[in-house]
Amino acid sequence: MTGAPIRVLIADDQMMVREGFSVLLNAMPDIEVVGEAVNGREAVRQVRELAPDVVLMDIRMPELNGIEATREIVAADDSATKVLVLTTFDLDEYVYQALRAGASGFLLKDASARQLADGVRVVASGEALLAPSVTRRLITEFSRLADRPRLGTPAQAHGQYGELTERETEVLVLIAQGLSNAEIAARLVVAESTIKTHVSRVLVKLGLRDRTQAAVFAYEARLVTPG
């Protein structure tokens, strides 16, 4: 292992879940569980105190649910902590709300030790956690179901992404369609390093944290139509 281990906070009101995930993750040489929280309020407090790289966040918790806790963590000006949502069902109605609140992806609670560790590593690196097909299915389903305000008319929406170049807008659309950097590079016939640069610029210009947030933005701006 090179470099410092990935610091993880586990937030779940079920003791068996916290202890099980803690044992699995601490067995990995590049991951360290630095804390556990039994509710959302405690998770927010521990993020401030411990500054973990990743929070494994259950959605349904007492005092403050995982969605609101995620929103508070992401909103903090000095927070670089990424949130990985834990759920029992892959189409949990609250997962999409958590992604909109700033979560970087989601993971099923019955994930294997390898899937759990890989999910933590991917989220910590800022890359897309979900397989493209799953990302596309998730965002498509919940963009239909979620009761939320849209970004307004196409002209109003354009004002929020108007600073993007034509190529950057094209890359944003392909991200929302679930393509990886390599797949986007092949589609546009450019080097993968060029696509990484475009993705970084898209995130900076739109003030987004990662590819998951970029995909959600593209759907809400109606750059991509669900279905």
PDB file of C-alpha atoms in Angstrom:
ATOM      1  CA  MET A   1       0.000   0.000   0.000  1.00  0.00           C
ATOM      2  CA  THR A   2       1.212   3.494  -0.808  1.00  0.00           C
ATOM      3  CA  GLY A   3      -0.001   6.661   0.833  1.00  0.00           C
ATOM      4  CA  ALA A   4      -2.398   7.147   3.719  1.00  0.00           C
ATOM      5  CA  PRO A   5      -5.355   4.787   4.069  1.00  0.00           C
ATOM      6  CA  ILE A   6      -8.852   5.912   3.096  1.00  0.00           C
ATOM      7  CA  ARG A   7     -10.591   7.120   6.254  1.00  0.00           C
ATOM      8  CA  VAL A   8     -14.188   5.899   6.579  1.00  0.00           C
ATOM      9  CA  LEU A   9     -17.066   6.787   8.905  1.00  0.00           C
ATOM     10  CA  ILE A  10     -19.967   4.325   9.124  1.00  0.00           C
ATOM     11  CA  ALA A  11     -23.392   5.852   9.889  1.00  0.00           C
ATOM     12  CA  ASP A  12     -26.160   3.325  10.558  1.00  0.00           C
ATOM     13  CA  ASP A  13     -28.592   2.860  13.436  1.00  0.00           C
ATOM     14  CA  GLN A  14     -28.171  -0.935  13.343  1.00  0.00           C
ATOM     15  CA  MET A  15     -25.243  -2.090  15.444  1.00  0.00           C
ATOM     16  CA  MET A  16     -24.771  -5.320  13.468  1.00  0.00           C
ATOM     17  CA  VAL A  17     -24.455  -3.380  10.211  1.00  0.00           C
ATOM     18  CA  ARG A  18     -21.904  -0.976  11.686  1.00  0.00           C
ATOM     19  CA  GLU A  19     -19.832  -3.731  13.265  1.00  0.00           C
ATOM     20  CA  GLY A  20     -19.995  -5.967  10.191  1.00  0.00           C
ATOM     21  CA  PHE A  21     -18.902  -3.236   7.786  1.00  0.00           C
ATOM     22  CA  SER A  22     -16.227  -2.100  10.217  1.00  0.00           C
ATOM     23  CA  VAL A  23     -14.693  -5.585  10.376  1.00  0.00           C
ATOM     24  CA  LEU A  24     -14.791  -5.993   6.593  1.00  0.00           C
ATOM     25  CA  LEU A  25     -13.246  -2.603   5.851  1.00  0.00           C
ATOM     26  CA  ASN A  26     -10.592  -2.710   8.550  1.00  0.00           C
ATOM     27  CA  ALA A  27      -9.377  -5.963   7.009  1.00  0.00           C
ATOM     28  CA  MET A  28      -8.361  -3.964   3.928  1.00  0.00           C
ATOM     29  CA  PRO A  29      -4.790  -2.605   4.060  1.00  0.00           C
ATOM     30  CA  ASP A  30      -5.739   0.669   2.368  1.00  0.00           C
ATOM     31  CA  ILE A  31      -8.913   1.456   4.365  1.00  0.00           C
ATOM     32  CA  GLU A  32      -9.352   2.533   7.987  1.00  0.00           C
ATOM     33  CA  VAL A  33     -12.673   2.918   9.823  1.00  0.00           C
ATOM     34  CA  VAL A  34     -12.202   6.016  11.986  1.00  0.00           C
ATOM     35  CA  GLY A  35     -15.657   6.255  13.531  1.00  0.00           C
ATOM     36  CA  GLU A  36     -19.238   5.022  13.776  1.00  0.00           C
ATOM     37  CA  ALA A  37     -22.460   7.039  14.104  1.00  0.00           C
ATOM     38  CA  VAL A  38     -25.891   5.799  15.206  1.00  0.00           C
ATOM     39  CA  ASN A  39     -27.898   8.615  13.612  1.00  0.00           C
ATOM     40  CA  GLY A  40     -27.595  11.415  11.084  1.00  0.00           C
ATOM     41  CA  ARG A  41     -26.945  14.149  13.628  1.00  0.00           C
ATOM     42  CA  GLU A  42     -24.031  12.216  15.085  1.00  0.00           C
ATOM     43  CA  ALA A  43     -22.723  11.543  11.572  1.00  0.00           C
ATOM     44  CA  VAL A  44     -22.625  15.274  10.805  1.00  0.00           C
ATOM     45  CA  ARG A  45     -20.840  15.972  14.081  1.00  0.00           C
ATOM     46  CA  GLN A  46     -18.257  13.238  13.547  1.00  0.00           C
ATOM     47  CA  VAL A  47     -17.547  14.403  10.002  1.00  0.00           C
ATOM     48  CA  ARG A  48     -16.654  17.819  11.439  1.00  0.00           C
ATOM     49  CA  GLU A  49     -14.430  16.261  14.084  1.00  0.00           C
ATOM     50  CA  LEU A  50     -12.808  13.416  12.134  1.00  0.00           C
ATOM     51  CA  ALA A  51     -12.841  14.684   8.507  1.00  0.00           C
ATOM     52  CA  PRO A  52     -13.211  11.199   6.981  1.00  0.00           C
ATOM     53  CA  ASP A  53     -12.698  10.693   3.260  1.00  0.00           C
ATOM     54  CA  VAL A  54     -15.912   8.689   2.883  1.00  0.00           C
ATOM     55  CA  VAL A  55     -19.117   8.272   4.899  1.00  0.00           C
ATOM     56  CA  LEU A  56     -21.140   5.090   4.497  1.00  0.00           C
ATOM     57  CA  MET A  57     -24.567   6.622   5.117  1.00  0.00           C
ATOM     58  CA  ASP A  58     -27.771   4.744   5.878  1.00  0.00           C
ATOM     59  CA  ILE A  59     -30.850   6.630   4.658  1.00  0.00           C
ATOM     60  CA  ARG A  60     -33.341   5.758   7.381  1.00  0.00           C
ATOM     61  CA  MET A  61     -31.951   6.862  10.739  1.00  0.00           C
ATOM     62  CA  PRO A  62     -33.416   8.609  13.799  1.00  0.00           C
ATOM     63  CA  GLU A  63     -32.966  12.296  14.737  1.00  0.00           C
ATOM     64  CA  LEU A  64     -31.666  13.239  11.283  1.00  0.00           C
ATOM     65  CA  ASN A  65     -32.117  10.989   8.268  1.00  0.00           C
ATOM     66  CA  GLY A  66     -29.353  10.162   5.835  1.00  0.00           C
ATOM     67  CA  ILE A  67     -30.631  12.534   3.156  1.00  0.00           C
ATOM     68  CA  GLU A  68     -30.565  15.579   5.430  1.00  0.00           C
ATOM     69  CA  ALA A  69     -27.263  14.498   6.973  1.00  0.00           C
ATOM     70  CA  THR A  70     -25.769  14.173   3.484  1.00  0.00           C
ATOM     71  CA  ARG A  71     -27.017  17.641   2.569  1.00  0.00           C
ATOM     72  CA  GLU A  72     -25.408  19.175   5.674  1.00  0.00           C
ATOM     73  CA  ILE A  73     -22.109  17.383   5.129  1.00  0.00           C
ATOM     74  CA  VAL A  74     -21.853  18.347   1.467  1.00  0.00           C
ATOM     75  CA  ALA A  75     -22.906  21.953   2.140  1.00  0.00           C
ATOM     76  CA  ALA A  76     -20.026  22.580   4.546  1.00  0.00           C
ATOM     77  CA  ASP A  77     -17.544  24.900   2.851  1.00  0.00           C
ATOM     78  CA  ASP A  78     -14.487  23.013   4.037  1.00  0.00           C
ATOM     79  CA  SER A  79     -15.858  19.508   3.515  1.00  0.00           C
ATOM     80  CA  ALA A  80     -14.093  17.187   1.101  1.00  0.00           C
ATOM     81  CA  THR A  81     -15.913  14.158   2.517  1.00  0.00           C
ATOM     82  CA  LYS A  82     -17.746  11.968  -0.004  1.00  0.00           C
ATOM     83  CA  VAL A  83     -20.992  10.210   0.915  1.00  0.00           C
ATOM     84  CA  LEU A  84     -21.817   6.673  -0.173  1.00  0.00           C
ATOM     85  CA  VAL A  85     -25.451   5.850   0.560  1.00  0.00           C
ATOM     86  CA  LEU A  86     -26.398   2.460   1.975  1.00  0.00           C
ATOM     87  CA  THR A  87     -29.750   0.993   0.998  1.00  0.00           C
ATOM     88  CA  THR A  88     -31.608  -2.297   1.153  1.00  0.00           C
ATOM     89  CA  PHE A  89     -33.133  -2.015  -2.324  1.00  0.00           C
ATOM     90  CA  ASP A  90     -31.423  -0.809  -5.478  1.00  0.00           C
ATOM     91  CA  LEU A  91     -34.453   1.277  -6.454  1.00  0.00           C
ATOM     92  CA  ASP A  92     -35.193   2.705  -3.030  1.00  0.00           C
ATOM     93  CA  GLU A  93     -37.353   5.792  -3.562  1.00  0.00           C
ATOM     94  CA  TYR A  94     -35.024   7.825  -1.339  1.00  0.00           C
ATOM     95  CA  VAL A  95     -31.825   7.020  -3.206  1.00  0.00           C
ATOM     96  CA  TYR A  96     -32.443   9.612  -5.887  1.00  0.00           C
ATOM     97  CA  GLN A  97     -33.138  12.249  -3.218  1.00  0.00           C
ATOM     98  CA  ALA A  98     -29.824  11.349  -1.584  1.00  0.00           C
ATOM     99  CA  LEU A  99     -27.987  11.769  -4.892  1.00  0.00           C
ATOM    100  CA  ARG A 100     -29.590  15.181  -5.340  1.00  0.00           C
ATOM    101  CA  ALA A 101     -28.533  16.056  -1.791  1.00  0.00           C
ATOM    102  CA  GLY A 102     -24.915  15.419  -2.751  1.00  0.00           C
ATOM    103  CA  ALA A 103     -24.243  11.704  -2.298  1.00  0.00           C
ATOM    104  CA  SER A 104     -21.685  10.302  -4.718  1.00  0.00           C
ATOM    105  CA  GLY A 105     -23.440   6.984  -5.248  1.00  0.00           C
ATOM    106  CA  PHE A 106     -25.151   4.138  -3.487  1.00  0.00           C
ATOM    107  CA  LEU A 107     -24.370   0.626  -2.335  1.00  0.00           C
ATOM    108  CA  LEU A 108     -26.613  -2.250  -1.336  1.00  0.00           C
ATOM    109  CA  LYS A 109     -26.311  -3.410   2.250  1.00  0.00           C
ATOM    110  CA  ASP A 110     -25.844  -7.001   1.092  1.00  0.00           C
ATOM    111  CA  ALA A 111     -22.773  -6.076  -0.959  1.00  0.00           C
ATOM    112  CA  SER A 112     -19.812  -8.406  -0.712  1.00  0.00           C
ATOM    113  CA  ALA A 113     -16.643  -7.389   1.113  1.00  0.00           C
ATOM    114  CA  ARG A 114     -14.962  -6.749  -2.228  1.00  0.00           C
ATOM    115  CA  GLN A 115     -17.865  -4.635  -3.532  1.00  0.00           C
ATOM    116  CA  LEU A 116     -17.912  -2.646  -0.303  1.00  0.00           C
ATOM    117  CA  ALA A 117     -14.188  -1.937  -0.392  1.00  0.00           C
ATOM    118  CA  ASP A 118     -14.198  -1.157  -4.113  1.00  0.00           C
ATOM    119  CA  GLY A 119     -17.134   1.213  -3.622  1.00  0.00           C
ATOM    120  CA  VAL A 120     -15.269   3.104  -0.926  1.00  0.00           C
ATOM    121  CA  ARG A 121     -12.148   3.338  -3.097  1.00  0.00           C
ATOM    122  CA  VAL A 122     -14.035   4.579  -6.151  1.00  0.00           C
ATOM    123  CA  VAL A 123     -15.993   7.217  -4.253  1.00  0.00           C
ATOM    124  CA  ALA A 124     -12.851   8.388  -2.443  1.00  0.00           C
ATOM    125  CA  SER A 125     -11.131   8.874  -5.810  1.00  0.00           C
ATOM    126  CA  GLY A 126     -14.001  10.988  -7.120  1.00  0.00           C
ATOM    127  CA  GLU A 127     -14.841   8.632  -9.956  1.00  0.00           C
ATOM    128  CA  ALA A 128     -18.271   7.202 -10.786  1.00  0.00           C
ATOM    129  CA  LEU A 129     -19.234   4.451  -8.372  1.00  0.00           C
ATOM    130  CA  LEU A 130     -22.013   2.774 -10.300  1.00  0.00           C
ATOM    131  CA  ALA A 131     -21.752   0.657 -13.404  1.00  0.00           C
ATOM    132  CA  PRO A 132     -22.985   2.728 -16.385  1.00  0.00           C
ATOM    133  CA  SER A 133     -26.123   0.621 -16.880  1.00  0.00           C
ATOM    134  CA  VAL A 134     -27.067   0.963 -13.209  1.00  0.00           C
ATOM    135  CA  THR A 135     -26.363   4.697 -13.169  1.00  0.00           C
ATOM    136  CA  ARG A 136     -28.526   5.204 -16.231  1.00  0.00           C
ATOM    137  CA  ARG A 137     -31.376   3.062 -14.865  1.00  0.00           C
ATOM    138  CA  LEU A 138     -31.328   4.742 -11.474  1.00  0.00           C
ATOM    139  CA  ILE A 139     -31.371   8.310 -12.762  1.00  0.00           C
ATOM    140  CA  THR A 140     -33.944   7.506 -15.433  1.00  0.00           C
ATOM    141  CA  GLU A 141     -36.351   5.920 -12.950  1.00  0.00           C
ATOM    142  CA  PHE A 142     -36.133   8.617 -10.318  1.00  0.00           C
ATOM    143  CA  SER A 143     -36.181  11.517 -12.726  1.00  0.00           C
ATOM    144  CA  ARG A 144     -39.660  10.195 -13.573  1.00  0.00           C
ATOM    145  CA  LEU A 145     -40.752   9.616  -9.990  1.00  0.00           C
ATOM    146  CA  ALA A 146     -39.191  12.400  -7.941  1.00  0.00           C
ATOM    147  CA  ASP A 147     -41.517  15.244  -7.023  1.00  0.00           C
ATOM    148  CA  ARG A 148     -39.237  18.243  -7.381  1.00  0.00           C
ATOM    149  CA  PRO A 149     -39.030  21.576  -9.214  1.00  0.00           C
ATOM    150  CA  ARG A 150     -37.320  21.551 -12.589  1.00  0.00           C
ATOM    151  CA  LEU A 151     -34.719  24.077 -13.614  1.00  0.00           C
ATOM    152  CA  GLY A 152     -37.404  25.951 -15.554  1.00  0.00           C
ATOM    153  CA  THR A 153     -37.628  26.586 -19.275  1.00  0.00           C
ATOM    154  CA  PRO A 154     -34.917  25.416 -21.684  1.00  0.00           C
ATOM    155  CA  ALA A 155     -33.677  29.017 -21.856  1.00  0.00           C
ATOM    156  CA  GLN A 156     -33.403  29.222 -18.060  1.00  0.00           C
ATOM    157  CA  ALA A 157     -31.689  25.873 -17.933  1.00  0.00           C
ATOM    158  CA  HIS A 158     -29.266  27.023 -20.615  1.00  0.00           C
ATOM    159  CA  GLY A 159     -28.251  29.881 -18.353  1.00  0.00           C
ATOM    160  CA  GLN A 160     -26.954  27.373 -15.831  1.00  0.00           C
ATOM    161  CA  TYR A 161     -24.741  25.508 -18.274  1.00  0.00           C
ATOM    162  CA  GLY A 162     -24.171  28.238 -20.849  1.00  0.00           C
ATOM    163  CA  GLU A 163     -20.515  28.623 -19.835  1.00  0.00           C
ATOM    164  CA  LEU A 164     -19.761  25.125 -21.082  1.00  0.00           C
ATOM    165  CA  THR A 165     -18.225  24.798 -24.504  1.00  0.00           C
ATOM    166  CA  GLU A 166     -20.030  22.732 -27.117  1.00  0.00           C
ATOM    167  CA  ARG A 167     -17.634  19.835 -26.534  1.00  0.00           C
ATOM    168  CA  GLU A 168     -18.008  20.060 -22.744  1.00  0.00           C
ATOM    169  CA  THR A 169     -21.792  19.990 -23.094  1.00  0.00           C
ATOM    170  CA  GLU A 170     -21.458  16.934 -25.314  1.00  0.00           C
ATOM    171  CA  VAL A 171     -19.304  15.223 -22.678  1.00  0.00           C
ATOM    172  CA  LEU A 172     -21.848  16.095 -19.971  1.00  0.00           C
ATOM    173  CA  VAL A 173     -24.633  14.469 -21.966  1.00  0.00           C
ATOM    174  CA  LEU A 174     -22.570  11.311 -22.463  1.00  0.00           C
ATOM    175  CA  ILE A 175     -21.792  11.163 -18.735  1.00  0.00           C
ATOM    176  CA  ALA A 176     -25.532  11.301 -18.046  1.00  0.00           C
ATOM    177  CA  GLN A 177     -26.074   8.490 -20.522  1.00  0.00           C
ATOM    178  CA  GLY A 178     -23.820   6.312 -18.371  1.00  0.00           C
ATOM    179  CA  LEU A 179     -20.659   6.229 -20.488  1.00  0.00           C
ATOM    180  CA  SER A 180     -17.247   5.875 -18.879  1.00  0.00           C
ATOM    181  CA  ASN A 181     -14.315   8.125 -19.833  1.00  0.00           C
ATOM    182  CA  ALA A 182     -12.949   5.414 -22.108  1.00  0.00           C
ATOM    183  CA  GLU A 183     -16.316   4.995 -23.833  1.00  0.00           C
ATOM    184  CA  ILE A 184     -16.721   8.747 -24.278  1.00  0.00           C
ATOM    185  CA  ALA A 185     -13.211   8.975 -25.734  1.00  0.00           C
ATOM    186  CA  ALA A 186     -14.038   6.215 -28.218  1.00  0.00           C
ATOM    187  CA  ARG A 187     -17.332   7.888 -29.149  1.00  0.00           C
ATOM    188  CA  LEU A 188     -15.692  11.275 -29.746  1.00  0.00           C
ATOM    189  CA  VAL A 189     -12.487   9.816 -31.197  1.00  0.00           C
ATOM    190  CA  VAL A 190     -10.138  11.600 -28.808  1.00  0.00           C
ATOM    191  CA  ALA A 191      -7.669  10.518 -26.124  1.00  0.00           C
ATOM    192  CA  GLU A 192      -9.050   9.433 -22.758  1.00  0.00           C
ATOM    193  CA  SER A 193      -6.820  12.035 -21.075  1.00  0.00           C
ATOM    194  CA  THR A 194      -8.617  14.717 -23.096  1.00  0.00           C
ATOM    195  CA  ILE A 195     -11.971  13.479 -21.792  1.00  0.00           C
ATOM    196  CA  LYS A 196     -10.685  13.559 -18.208  1.00  0.00           C
ATOM    197  CA  THR A 197      -9.765  17.202 -18.757  1.00  0.00           C
ATOM    198  CA  HIS A 198     -13.231  17.966 -20.161  1.00  0.00           C
ATOM    199  CA  VAL A 199     -14.912  16.217 -17.229  1.00  0.00           C
ATOM    200  CA  SER A 200     -12.840  18.208 -14.733  1.00  0.00           C
ATOM    201  CA  ARG A 201     -13.761  21.468 -16.446  1.00  0.00           C
ATOM    202  CA  VAL A 202     -17.448  20.553 -16.499  1.00  0.00           C
ATOM    203  CA  LEU A 203     -17.402  19.862 -12.757  1.00  0.00           C
ATOM    204  CA  VAL A 204     -15.581  23.109 -11.974  1.00  0.00           C
ATOM    205  CA  LYS A 205     -17.804  25.295 -14.187  1.00  0.00           C
ATOM    206  CA  LEU A 206     -21.024  23.808 -12.791  1.00  0.00           C
ATOM    207  CA  GLY A 207     -19.773  23.677  -9.209  1.00  0.00           C
ATOM    208  CA  LEU A 208     -20.357  19.922  -8.968  1.00  0.00           C
ATOM    209  CA  ARG A 209     -18.525  17.373  -6.846  1.00  0.00           C
ATOM    210  CA  ASP A 210     -18.332  14.365  -9.135  1.00  0.00           C
ATOM    211  CA  ARG A 211     -19.706  12.510 -12.169  1.00  0.00           C
ATOM    212  CA  THR A 212     -22.817  11.369 -10.318  1.00  0.00           C
ATOM    213  CA  GLN A 213     -23.772  14.972  -9.611  1.00  0.00           C
ATOM    214  CA  ALA A 214     -23.034  15.870 -13.240  1.00  0.00           C
ATOM    215  CA  ALA A 215     -25.412  13.156 -14.449  1.00  0.00           C
ATOM    216  CA  VAL A 216     -28.180  14.359 -12.119  1.00  0.00           C
ATOM    217  CA  PHE A 217     -27.634  17.946 -13.305  1.00  0.00           C
ATOM    218  CA  ALA A 218     -27.880  16.932 -16.963  1.00  0.00           C
ATOM    219  CA  TYR A 219     -31.235  15.242 -16.390  1.00  0.00           C
ATOM    220  CA  GLU A 220     -32.615  18.122 -14.367  1.00  0.00           C
ATOM    221  CA  ALA A 221     -31.442  20.647 -16.976  1.00  0.00           C
ATOM    222  CA  ARG A 222     -33.257  18.502 -19.561  1.00  0.00           C
ATOM    223  CA  LEU A 223     -30.073  18.035 -21.533  1.00  0.00           C
ATOM    224  CA  VAL A 224     -30.991  14.360 -21.435  1.00  0.00           C
ATOM    225  CA  THR A 225     -34.530  13.013 -21.532  1.00  0.00           C
ATOM    226  CA  PRO A 226     -35.349  10.021 -19.305  1.00  0.00           C
ATOM    227  CA  GLY A 227     -36.217   6.827 -21.120  1.00  0.00           C
TER     228      GLY A 227
END
